[in-house]
Coordinates of N, CA and C and ligand atoms in Angstrom, one line a residue:
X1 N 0.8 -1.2 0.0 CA 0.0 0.0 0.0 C 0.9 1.3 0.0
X2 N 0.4 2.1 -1.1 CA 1.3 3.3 -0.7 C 1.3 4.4 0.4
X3 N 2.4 4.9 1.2 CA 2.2 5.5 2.4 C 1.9 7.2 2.1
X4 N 0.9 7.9 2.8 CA 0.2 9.0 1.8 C 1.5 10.5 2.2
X5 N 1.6 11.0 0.7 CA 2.8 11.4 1.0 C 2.8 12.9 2.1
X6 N 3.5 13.3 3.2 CA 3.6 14.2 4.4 C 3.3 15.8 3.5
X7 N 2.0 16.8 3.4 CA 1.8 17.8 2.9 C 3.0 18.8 4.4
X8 N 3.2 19.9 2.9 CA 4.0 20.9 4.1 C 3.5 21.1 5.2
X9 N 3.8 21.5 6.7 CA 3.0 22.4 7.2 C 2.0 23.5 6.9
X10 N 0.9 24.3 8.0 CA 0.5 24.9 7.1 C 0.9 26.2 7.4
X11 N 1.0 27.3 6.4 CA 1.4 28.8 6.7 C 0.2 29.6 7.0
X12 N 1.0 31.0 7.3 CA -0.2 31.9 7.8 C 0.2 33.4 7.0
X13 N -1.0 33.9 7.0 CA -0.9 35.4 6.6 C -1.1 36.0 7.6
X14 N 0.2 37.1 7.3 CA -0.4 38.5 8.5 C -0.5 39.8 7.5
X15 N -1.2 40.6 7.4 CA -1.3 41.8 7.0 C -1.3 43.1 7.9
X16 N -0.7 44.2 7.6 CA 0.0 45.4 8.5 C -0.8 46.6 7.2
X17 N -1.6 47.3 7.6 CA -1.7 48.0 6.7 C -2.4 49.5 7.3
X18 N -2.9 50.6 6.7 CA -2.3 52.2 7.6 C -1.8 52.8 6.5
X19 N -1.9 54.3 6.8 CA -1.4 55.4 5.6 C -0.2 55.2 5.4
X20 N 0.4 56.2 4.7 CA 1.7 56.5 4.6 C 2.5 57.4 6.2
X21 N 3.5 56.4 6.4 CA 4.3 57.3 7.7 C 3.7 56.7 8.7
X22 N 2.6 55.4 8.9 CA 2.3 55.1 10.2 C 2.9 53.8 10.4
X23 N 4.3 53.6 9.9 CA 5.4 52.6 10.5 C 4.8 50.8 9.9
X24 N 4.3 50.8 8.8 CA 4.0 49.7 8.5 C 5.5 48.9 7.8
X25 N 6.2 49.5 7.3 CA 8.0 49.3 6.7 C 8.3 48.4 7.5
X26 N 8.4 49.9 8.8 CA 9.3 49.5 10.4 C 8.9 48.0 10.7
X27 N 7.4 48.4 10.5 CA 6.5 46.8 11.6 C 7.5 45.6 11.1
X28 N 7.2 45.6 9.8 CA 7.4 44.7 8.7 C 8.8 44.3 8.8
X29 N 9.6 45.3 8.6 CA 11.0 45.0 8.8 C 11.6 44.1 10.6
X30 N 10.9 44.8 11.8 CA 11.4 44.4 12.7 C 10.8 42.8 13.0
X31 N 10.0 42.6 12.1 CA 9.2 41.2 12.4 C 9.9 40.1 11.4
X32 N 10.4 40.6 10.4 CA 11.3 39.8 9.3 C 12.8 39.6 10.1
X33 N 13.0 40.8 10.8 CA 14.2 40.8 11.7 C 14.2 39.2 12.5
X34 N 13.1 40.1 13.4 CA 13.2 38.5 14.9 C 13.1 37.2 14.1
X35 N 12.0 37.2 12.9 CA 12.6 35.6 12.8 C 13.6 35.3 12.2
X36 N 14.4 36.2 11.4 CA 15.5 35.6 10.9 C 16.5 35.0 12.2
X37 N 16.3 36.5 13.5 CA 17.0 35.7 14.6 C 17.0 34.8 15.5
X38 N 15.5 34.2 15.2 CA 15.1 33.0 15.2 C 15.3 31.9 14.6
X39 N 16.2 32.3 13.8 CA 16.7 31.1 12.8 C 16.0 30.2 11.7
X40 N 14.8 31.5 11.5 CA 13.8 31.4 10.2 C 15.0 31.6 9.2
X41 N 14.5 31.3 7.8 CA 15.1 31.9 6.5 C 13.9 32.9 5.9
X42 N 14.4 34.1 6.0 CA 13.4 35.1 5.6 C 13.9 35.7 4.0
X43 N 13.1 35.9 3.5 CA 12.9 37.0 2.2 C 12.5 38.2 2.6
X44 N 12.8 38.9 1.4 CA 11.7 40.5 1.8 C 11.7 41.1 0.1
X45 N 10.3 40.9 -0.3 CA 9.9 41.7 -1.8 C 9.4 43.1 -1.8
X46 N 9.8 43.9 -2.5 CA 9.0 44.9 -2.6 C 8.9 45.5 -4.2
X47 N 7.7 46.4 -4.5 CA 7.6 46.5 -5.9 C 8.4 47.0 -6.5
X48 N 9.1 46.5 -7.7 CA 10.0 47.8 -8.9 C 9.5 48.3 -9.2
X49 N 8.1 49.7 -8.6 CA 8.1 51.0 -9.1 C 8.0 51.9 -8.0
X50 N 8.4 51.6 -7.0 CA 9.6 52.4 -6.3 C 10.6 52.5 -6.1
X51 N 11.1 53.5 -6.6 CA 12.6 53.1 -6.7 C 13.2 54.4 -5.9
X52 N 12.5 55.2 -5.3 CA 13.1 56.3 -4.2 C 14.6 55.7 -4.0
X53 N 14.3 54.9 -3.4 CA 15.8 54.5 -3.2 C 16.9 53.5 -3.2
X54 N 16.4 53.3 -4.7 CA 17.3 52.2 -5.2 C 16.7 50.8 -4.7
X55 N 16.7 50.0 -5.9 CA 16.1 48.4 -6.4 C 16.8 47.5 -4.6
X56 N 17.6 47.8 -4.6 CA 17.9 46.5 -3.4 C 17.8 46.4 -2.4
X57 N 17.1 47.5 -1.9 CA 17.0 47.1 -0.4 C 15.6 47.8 0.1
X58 N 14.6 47.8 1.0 CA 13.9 48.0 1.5 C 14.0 49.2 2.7
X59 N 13.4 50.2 2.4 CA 13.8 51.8 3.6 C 12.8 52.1 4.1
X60 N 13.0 52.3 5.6 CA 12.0 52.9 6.0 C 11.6 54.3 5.8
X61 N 11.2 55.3 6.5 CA 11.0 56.7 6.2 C 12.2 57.5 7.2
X62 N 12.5 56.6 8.2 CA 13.2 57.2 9.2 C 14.8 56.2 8.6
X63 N 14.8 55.4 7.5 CA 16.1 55.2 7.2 C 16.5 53.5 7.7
X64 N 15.6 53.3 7.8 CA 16.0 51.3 8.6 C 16.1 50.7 7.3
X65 N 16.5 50.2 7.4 CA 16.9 49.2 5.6 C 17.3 47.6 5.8
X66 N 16.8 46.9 4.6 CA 16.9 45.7 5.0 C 17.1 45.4 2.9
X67 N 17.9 44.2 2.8 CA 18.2 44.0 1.5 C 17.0 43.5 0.8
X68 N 16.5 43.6 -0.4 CA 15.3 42.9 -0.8 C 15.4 42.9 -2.2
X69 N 14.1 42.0 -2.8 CA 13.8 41.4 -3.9 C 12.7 42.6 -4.3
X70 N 13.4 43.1 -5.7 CA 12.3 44.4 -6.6 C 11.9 43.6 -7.6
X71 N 10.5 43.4 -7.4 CA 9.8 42.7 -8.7 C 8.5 43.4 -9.1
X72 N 8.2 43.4 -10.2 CA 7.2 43.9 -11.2 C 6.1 42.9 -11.1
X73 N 6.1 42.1 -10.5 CA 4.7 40.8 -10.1 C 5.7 39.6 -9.2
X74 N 4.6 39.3 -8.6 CA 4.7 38.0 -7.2 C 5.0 36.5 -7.9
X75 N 4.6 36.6 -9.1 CA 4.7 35.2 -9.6 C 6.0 34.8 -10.3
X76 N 6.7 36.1 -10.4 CA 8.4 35.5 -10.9 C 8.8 35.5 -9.6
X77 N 8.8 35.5 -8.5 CA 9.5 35.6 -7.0 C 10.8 34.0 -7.5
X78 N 9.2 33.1 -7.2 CA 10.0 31.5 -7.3 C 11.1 31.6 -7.8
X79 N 10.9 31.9 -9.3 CA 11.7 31.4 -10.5 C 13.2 32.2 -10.0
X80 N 12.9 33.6 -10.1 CA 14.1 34.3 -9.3 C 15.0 33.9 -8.5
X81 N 14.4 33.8 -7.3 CA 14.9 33.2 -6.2 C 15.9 31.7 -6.4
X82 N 15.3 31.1 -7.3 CA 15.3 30.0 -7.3 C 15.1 28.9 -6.9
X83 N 14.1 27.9 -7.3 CA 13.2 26.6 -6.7 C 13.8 26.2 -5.3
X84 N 15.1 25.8 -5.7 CA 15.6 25.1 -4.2 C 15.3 26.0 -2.8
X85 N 16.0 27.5 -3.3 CA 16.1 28.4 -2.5 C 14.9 29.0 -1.6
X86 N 13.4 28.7 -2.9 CA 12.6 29.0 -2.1 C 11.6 28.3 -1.5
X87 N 12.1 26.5 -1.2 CA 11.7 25.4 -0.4 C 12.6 25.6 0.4
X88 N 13.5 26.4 0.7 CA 14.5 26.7 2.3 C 13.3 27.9 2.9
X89 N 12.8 28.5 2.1 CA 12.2 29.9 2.9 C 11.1 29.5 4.0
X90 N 11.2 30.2 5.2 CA 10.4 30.2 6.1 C 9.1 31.2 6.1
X91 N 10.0 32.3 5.7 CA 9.0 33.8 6.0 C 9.9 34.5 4.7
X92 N 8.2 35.0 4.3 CA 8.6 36.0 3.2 C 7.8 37.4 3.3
X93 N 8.3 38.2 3.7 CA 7.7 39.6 3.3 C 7.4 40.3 2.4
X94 N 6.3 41.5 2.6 CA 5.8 41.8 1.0 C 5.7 43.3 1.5
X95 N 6.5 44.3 0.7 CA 6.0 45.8 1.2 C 5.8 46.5 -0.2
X96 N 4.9 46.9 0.0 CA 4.3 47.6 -0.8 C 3.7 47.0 -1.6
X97 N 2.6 46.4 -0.7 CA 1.8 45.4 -1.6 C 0.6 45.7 -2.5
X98 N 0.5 47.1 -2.3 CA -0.7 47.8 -3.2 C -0.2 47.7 -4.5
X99 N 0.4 47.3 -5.0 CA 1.2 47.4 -6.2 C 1.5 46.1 -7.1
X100 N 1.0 45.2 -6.3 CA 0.9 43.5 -6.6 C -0.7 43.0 -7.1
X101 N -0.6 43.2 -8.6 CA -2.2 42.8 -8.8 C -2.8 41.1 -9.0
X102 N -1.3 40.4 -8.5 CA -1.2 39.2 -8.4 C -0.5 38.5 -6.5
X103 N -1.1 39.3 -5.9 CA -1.0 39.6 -4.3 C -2.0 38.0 -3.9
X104 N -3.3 37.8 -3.7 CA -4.2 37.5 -3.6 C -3.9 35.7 -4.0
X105 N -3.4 35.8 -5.2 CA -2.9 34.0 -5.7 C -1.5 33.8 -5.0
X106 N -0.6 35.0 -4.9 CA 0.6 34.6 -4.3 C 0.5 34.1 -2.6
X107 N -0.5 34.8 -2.6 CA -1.0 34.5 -0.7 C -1.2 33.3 -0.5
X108 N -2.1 32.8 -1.3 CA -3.4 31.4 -1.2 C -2.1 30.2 -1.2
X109 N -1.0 30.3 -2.2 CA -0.2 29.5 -2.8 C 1.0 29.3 -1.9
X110 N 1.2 30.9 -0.9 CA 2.7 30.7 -0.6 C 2.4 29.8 0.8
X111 N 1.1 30.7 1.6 CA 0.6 29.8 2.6 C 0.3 28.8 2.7
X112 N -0.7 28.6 2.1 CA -1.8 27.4 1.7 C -1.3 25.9 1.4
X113 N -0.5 26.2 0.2 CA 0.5 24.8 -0.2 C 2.0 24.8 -0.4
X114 N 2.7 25.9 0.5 CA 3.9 25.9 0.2 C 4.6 26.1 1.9
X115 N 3.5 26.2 2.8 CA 3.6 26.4 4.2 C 4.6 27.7 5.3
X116 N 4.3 28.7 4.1 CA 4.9 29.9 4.5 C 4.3 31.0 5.2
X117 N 5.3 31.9 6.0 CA 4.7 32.5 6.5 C 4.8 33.8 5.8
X118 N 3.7 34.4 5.4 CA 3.8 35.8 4.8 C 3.7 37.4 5.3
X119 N 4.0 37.9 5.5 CA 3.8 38.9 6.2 C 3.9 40.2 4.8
X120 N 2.3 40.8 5.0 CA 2.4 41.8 3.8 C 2.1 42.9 4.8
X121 N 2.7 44.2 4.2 CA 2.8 45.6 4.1 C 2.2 46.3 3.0
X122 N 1.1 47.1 3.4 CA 0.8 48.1 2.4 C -0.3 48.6 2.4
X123 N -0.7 49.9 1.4 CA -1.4 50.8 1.8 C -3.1 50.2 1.9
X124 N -3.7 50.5 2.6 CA -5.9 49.7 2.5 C -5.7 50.8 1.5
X125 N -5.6 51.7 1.7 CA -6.2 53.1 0.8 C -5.5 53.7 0.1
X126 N -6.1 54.6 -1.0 CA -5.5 55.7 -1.8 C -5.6 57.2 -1.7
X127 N -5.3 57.8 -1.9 CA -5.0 59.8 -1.6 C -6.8 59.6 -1.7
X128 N -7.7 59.0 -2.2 CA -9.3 59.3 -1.8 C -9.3 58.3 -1.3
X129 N -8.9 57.5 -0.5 CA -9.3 56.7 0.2 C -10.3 55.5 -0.1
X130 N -10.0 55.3 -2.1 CA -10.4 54.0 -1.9 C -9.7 52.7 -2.2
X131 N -10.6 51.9 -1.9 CA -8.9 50.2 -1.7 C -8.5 50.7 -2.9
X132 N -7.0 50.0 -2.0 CA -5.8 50.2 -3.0 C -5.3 49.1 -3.5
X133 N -5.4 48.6 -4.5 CA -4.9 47.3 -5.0 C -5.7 46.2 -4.7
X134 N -5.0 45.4 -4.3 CA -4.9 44.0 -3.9 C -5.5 43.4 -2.6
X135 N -4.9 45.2 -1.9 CA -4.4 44.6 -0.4 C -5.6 43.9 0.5
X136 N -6.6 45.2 0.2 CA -8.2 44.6 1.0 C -8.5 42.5 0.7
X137 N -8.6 42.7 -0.8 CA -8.8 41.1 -1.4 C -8.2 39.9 -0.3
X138 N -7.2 40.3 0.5 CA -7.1 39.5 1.3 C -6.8 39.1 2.5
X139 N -7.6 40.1 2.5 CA -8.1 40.4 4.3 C -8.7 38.6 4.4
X140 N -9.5 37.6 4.2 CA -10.0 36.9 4.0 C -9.0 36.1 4.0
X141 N -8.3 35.8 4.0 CA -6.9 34.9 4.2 C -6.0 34.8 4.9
X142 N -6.2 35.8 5.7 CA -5.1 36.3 7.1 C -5.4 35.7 8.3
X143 N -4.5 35.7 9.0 CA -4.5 35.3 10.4 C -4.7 36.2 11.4
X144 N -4.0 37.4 10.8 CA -4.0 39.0 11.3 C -3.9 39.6 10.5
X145 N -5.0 40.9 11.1 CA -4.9 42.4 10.6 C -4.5 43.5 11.4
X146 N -3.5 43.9 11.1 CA -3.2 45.0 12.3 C -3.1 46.7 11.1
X147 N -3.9 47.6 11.6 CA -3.9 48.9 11.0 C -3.2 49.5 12.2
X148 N -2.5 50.7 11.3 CA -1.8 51.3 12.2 C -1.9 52.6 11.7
X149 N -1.8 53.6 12.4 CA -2.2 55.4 12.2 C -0.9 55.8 12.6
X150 N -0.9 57.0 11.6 CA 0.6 58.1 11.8 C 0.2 59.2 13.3
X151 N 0.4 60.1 12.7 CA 0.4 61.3 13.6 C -0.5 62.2 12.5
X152 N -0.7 62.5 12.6 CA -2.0 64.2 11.8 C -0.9 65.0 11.3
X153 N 0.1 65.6 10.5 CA 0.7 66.6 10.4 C 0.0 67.9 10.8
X154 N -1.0 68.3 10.6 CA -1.7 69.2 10.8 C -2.1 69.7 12.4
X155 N -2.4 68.9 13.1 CA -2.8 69.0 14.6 C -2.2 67.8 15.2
X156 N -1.8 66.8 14.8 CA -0.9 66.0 15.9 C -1.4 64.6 16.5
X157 N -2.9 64.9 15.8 CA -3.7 63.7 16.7 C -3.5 62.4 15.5
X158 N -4.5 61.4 15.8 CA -4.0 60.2 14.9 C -4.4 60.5 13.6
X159 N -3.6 59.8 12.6 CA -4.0 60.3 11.2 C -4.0 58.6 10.9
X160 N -5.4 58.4 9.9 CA -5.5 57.3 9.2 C -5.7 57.3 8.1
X161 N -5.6 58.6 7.3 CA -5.9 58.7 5.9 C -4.3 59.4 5.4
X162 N -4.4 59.3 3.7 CA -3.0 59.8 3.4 C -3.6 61.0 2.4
X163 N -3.1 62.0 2.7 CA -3.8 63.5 1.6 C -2.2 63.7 0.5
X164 N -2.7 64.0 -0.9 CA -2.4 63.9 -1.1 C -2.0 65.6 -1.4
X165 N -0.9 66.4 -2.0 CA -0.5 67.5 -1.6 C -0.6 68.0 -3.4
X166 N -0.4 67.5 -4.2 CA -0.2 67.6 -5.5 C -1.7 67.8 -6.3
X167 N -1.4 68.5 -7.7 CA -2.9 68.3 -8.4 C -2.9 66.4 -9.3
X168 N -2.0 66.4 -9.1 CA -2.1 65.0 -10.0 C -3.0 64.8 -9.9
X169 N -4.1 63.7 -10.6 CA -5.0 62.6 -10.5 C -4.7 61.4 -10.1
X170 N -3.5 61.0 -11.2 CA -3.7 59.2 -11.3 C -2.9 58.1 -9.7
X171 N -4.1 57.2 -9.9 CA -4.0 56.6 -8.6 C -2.6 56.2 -7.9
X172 N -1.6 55.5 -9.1 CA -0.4 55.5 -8.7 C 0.5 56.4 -9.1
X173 N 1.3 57.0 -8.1 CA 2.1 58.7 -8.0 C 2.9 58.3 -7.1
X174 N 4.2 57.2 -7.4 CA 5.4 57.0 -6.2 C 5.7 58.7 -5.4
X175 N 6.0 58.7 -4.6 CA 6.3 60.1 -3.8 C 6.8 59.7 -2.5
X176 N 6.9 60.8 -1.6 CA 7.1 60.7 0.0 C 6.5 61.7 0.5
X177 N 7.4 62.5 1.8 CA 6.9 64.0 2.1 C 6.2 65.2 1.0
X178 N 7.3 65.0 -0.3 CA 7.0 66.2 -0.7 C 5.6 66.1 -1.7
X179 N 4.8 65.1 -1.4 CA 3.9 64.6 -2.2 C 2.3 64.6 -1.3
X180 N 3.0 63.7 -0.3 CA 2.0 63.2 0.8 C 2.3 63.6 2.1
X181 N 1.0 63.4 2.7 CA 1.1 63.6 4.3 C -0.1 63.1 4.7
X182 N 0.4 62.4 6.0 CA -0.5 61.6 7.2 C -1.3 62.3 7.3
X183 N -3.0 62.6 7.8 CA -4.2 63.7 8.6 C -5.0 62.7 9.0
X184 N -5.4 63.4 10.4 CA -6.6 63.2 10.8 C -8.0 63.0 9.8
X185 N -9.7 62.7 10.5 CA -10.0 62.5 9.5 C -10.8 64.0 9.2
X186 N -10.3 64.7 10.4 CA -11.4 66.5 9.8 C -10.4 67.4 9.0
X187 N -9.2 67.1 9.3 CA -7.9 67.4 8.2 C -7.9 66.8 6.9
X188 N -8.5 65.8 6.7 CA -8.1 65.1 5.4 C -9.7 66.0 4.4
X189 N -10.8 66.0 5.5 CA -12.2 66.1 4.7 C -11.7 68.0 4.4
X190 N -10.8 68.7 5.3 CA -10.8 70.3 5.3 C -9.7 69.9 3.8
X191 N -8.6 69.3 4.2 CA -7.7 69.2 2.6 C -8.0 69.1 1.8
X192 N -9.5 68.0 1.2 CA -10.3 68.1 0.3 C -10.4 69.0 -0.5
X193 N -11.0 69.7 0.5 CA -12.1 71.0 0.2 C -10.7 72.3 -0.2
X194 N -10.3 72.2 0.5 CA -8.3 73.2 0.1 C -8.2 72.8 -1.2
X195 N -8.1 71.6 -1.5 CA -7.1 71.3 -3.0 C -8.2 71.2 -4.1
X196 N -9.6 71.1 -3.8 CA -10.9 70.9 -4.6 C -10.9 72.5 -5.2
X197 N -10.9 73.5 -4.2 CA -10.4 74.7 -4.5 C -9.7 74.9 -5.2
X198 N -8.3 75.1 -4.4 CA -7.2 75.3 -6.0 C -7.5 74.8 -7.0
X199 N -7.8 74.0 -7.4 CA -8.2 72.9 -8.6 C -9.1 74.6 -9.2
X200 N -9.6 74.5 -8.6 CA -11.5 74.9 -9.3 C -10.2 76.5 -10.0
X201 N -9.4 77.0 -9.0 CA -9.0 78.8 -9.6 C -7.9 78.4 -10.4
X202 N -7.4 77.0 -10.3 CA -6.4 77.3 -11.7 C -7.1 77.0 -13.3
X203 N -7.9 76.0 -13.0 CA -8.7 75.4 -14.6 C -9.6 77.0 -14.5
X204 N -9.9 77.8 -14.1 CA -10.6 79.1 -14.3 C -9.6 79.9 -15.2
X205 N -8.3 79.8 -14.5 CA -7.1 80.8 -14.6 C -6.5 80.4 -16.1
X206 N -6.4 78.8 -16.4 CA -5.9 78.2 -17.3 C -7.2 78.7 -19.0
X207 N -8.2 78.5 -18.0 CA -9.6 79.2 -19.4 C -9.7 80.4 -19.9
X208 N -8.9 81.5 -18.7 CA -9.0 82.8 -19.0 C -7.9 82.9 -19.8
X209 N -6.7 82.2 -19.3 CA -5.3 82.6 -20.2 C -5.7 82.1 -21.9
X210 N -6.4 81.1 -22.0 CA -7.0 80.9 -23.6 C -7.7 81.6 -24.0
X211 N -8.3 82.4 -23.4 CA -9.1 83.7 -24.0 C -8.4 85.0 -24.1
X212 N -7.5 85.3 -23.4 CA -6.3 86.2 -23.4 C -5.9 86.8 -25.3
X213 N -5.4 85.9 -25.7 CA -4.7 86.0 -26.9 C -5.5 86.4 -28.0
Ligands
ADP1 N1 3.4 62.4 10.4 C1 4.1 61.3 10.8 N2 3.6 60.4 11.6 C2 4.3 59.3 12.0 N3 5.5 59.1 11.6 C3 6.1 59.9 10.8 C4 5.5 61.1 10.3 N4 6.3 61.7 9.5 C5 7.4 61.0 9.4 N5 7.4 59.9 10.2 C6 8.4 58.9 10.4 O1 8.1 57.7 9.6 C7 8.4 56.6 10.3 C8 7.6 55.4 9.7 O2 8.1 55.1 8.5 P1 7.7 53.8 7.7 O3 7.8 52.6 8.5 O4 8.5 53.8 6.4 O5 6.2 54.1 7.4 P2 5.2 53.5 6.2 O6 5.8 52.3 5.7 O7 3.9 53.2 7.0 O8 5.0 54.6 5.2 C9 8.1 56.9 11.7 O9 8.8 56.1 12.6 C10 8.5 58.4 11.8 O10 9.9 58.4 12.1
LIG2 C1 -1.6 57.5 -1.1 C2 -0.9 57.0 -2.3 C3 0.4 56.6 -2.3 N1 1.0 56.1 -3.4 C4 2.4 55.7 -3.3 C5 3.3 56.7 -2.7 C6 4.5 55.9 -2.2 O1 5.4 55.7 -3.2 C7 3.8 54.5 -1.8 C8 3.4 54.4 -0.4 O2 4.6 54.2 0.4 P1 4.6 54.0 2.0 O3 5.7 52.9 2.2 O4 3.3 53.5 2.4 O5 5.0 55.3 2.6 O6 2.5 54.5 -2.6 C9 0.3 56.1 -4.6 O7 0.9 55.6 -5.6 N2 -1.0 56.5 -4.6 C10 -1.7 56.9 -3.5 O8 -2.9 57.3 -3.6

């Protein structure tokens, strides 16, 4: 009779997610930390379309850095890495997982039948505050959710939205400070109304200058 063959253990998802500036990097990084010094074999991916600061390594905002893997999707990780290498992996981290539109199958697969432990980073929300990517989709597969709030730049108190400071539109706009900032949520709804403004007197300003000539 054949003896039925031992499936991996099984893995878990944790998700960390919160605006920009409310330490989800840090989280992420100090938790990749302990288990490596636990004598886990950890990874750490984050997307190639941030490149603030260069493809190899992982930064916090306050400067913590940790080496990592820049990919343009979750499903070359394996091949990258390479097969053997990533049947040694324990824990694999994911930052900046708004940006992974293949987040949700890498989850099901790394945990589910490859018995890993994943730990993703990244934004619930966008400068309007709606889901960002991937990330929500798998809330439903986690073990944990932990949200985390900055500080308000504005008044000081907790900020759980990210305003965005620019007229741009489109939903993805890599940046930092000089782009974005943490608010409260009567700061985020008064910013609104601030940038909904400007908006409204330059496309006026921009109509008048074409009737100028
Ligand atoms: N308004 C703010 N509120 C909280 N932290 C801030 C703020 N502005 C800058 N920081 C710095 O950002 C660090 C968090 O950085 P990071 O972990 O990269 O955040 P995230 O990944 O959530 O954007 C904080 O420890 C703090 O030093
Ligand atoms: C709100 C918002 C953010 N982004 C970009 C800006 C940054 O490059 C990252 C977030 O980085 P962090 O580690 O969380 O600080 O996302 C975007 O593209 N669109 C947005 O609406």
């Amino acid at each position: 009779m054949e003896t039925p063959q031992s499936s991996p253990p099984c893995g878990e998802v944790h998700v960390i997610v919160g605006p920009m500036f409310a330490g989800k990097t840090t989280t992420l990084l100090h938790r990749i930390q302990a288990e490596s010094n636990n004598g886990r074999t950890v990874a750490v991916i984050k997307s190639n379309k941030d490149t603030r600061y260069g493809l190899d390594s992982i930064v916090t905002h306050d400067g913590m850095k940790l080496p990592c893997w820049a990919l343009a999707n979750l499903s070359s990780f394996r091949q990258k890495i390479g097969p053997d290498a990533y049947d040694q992996l324990d824990v694999i981290g994911i930052d900046e997982a708004q940006f992974f539109e293949d987040l949700y199958d890498f989850c099901c697969e790394a945990a589910d039948h490859d018995g890993k432990t994943v730990v993703v980073a990244g934004l619930d929300g966008d400068y309007l505050r709606r889901s960002f990517g991937s990330v929500l989709n798998i809330i439903p597969l986690a073990n944990s959710v932990t949200k985390l709030t900055a500080r308000c730049e504005l008044c000081g108190k907790r900020a759980f939205f990210t305003l965005r400071k620019t007229d741009e539109t489109e939903t993805e706009l890599i940046g930092g400070a000089e782009v974005y900032m943490p608010v409260c949520r009567q700061h985020y709804v008064d910013g609104q109304v601030v940038i909904g403004a400007a908006r409204s007197v330059l496309e006026s300003k921009k109509l008048q200058c074409g009737t100028c000539s």
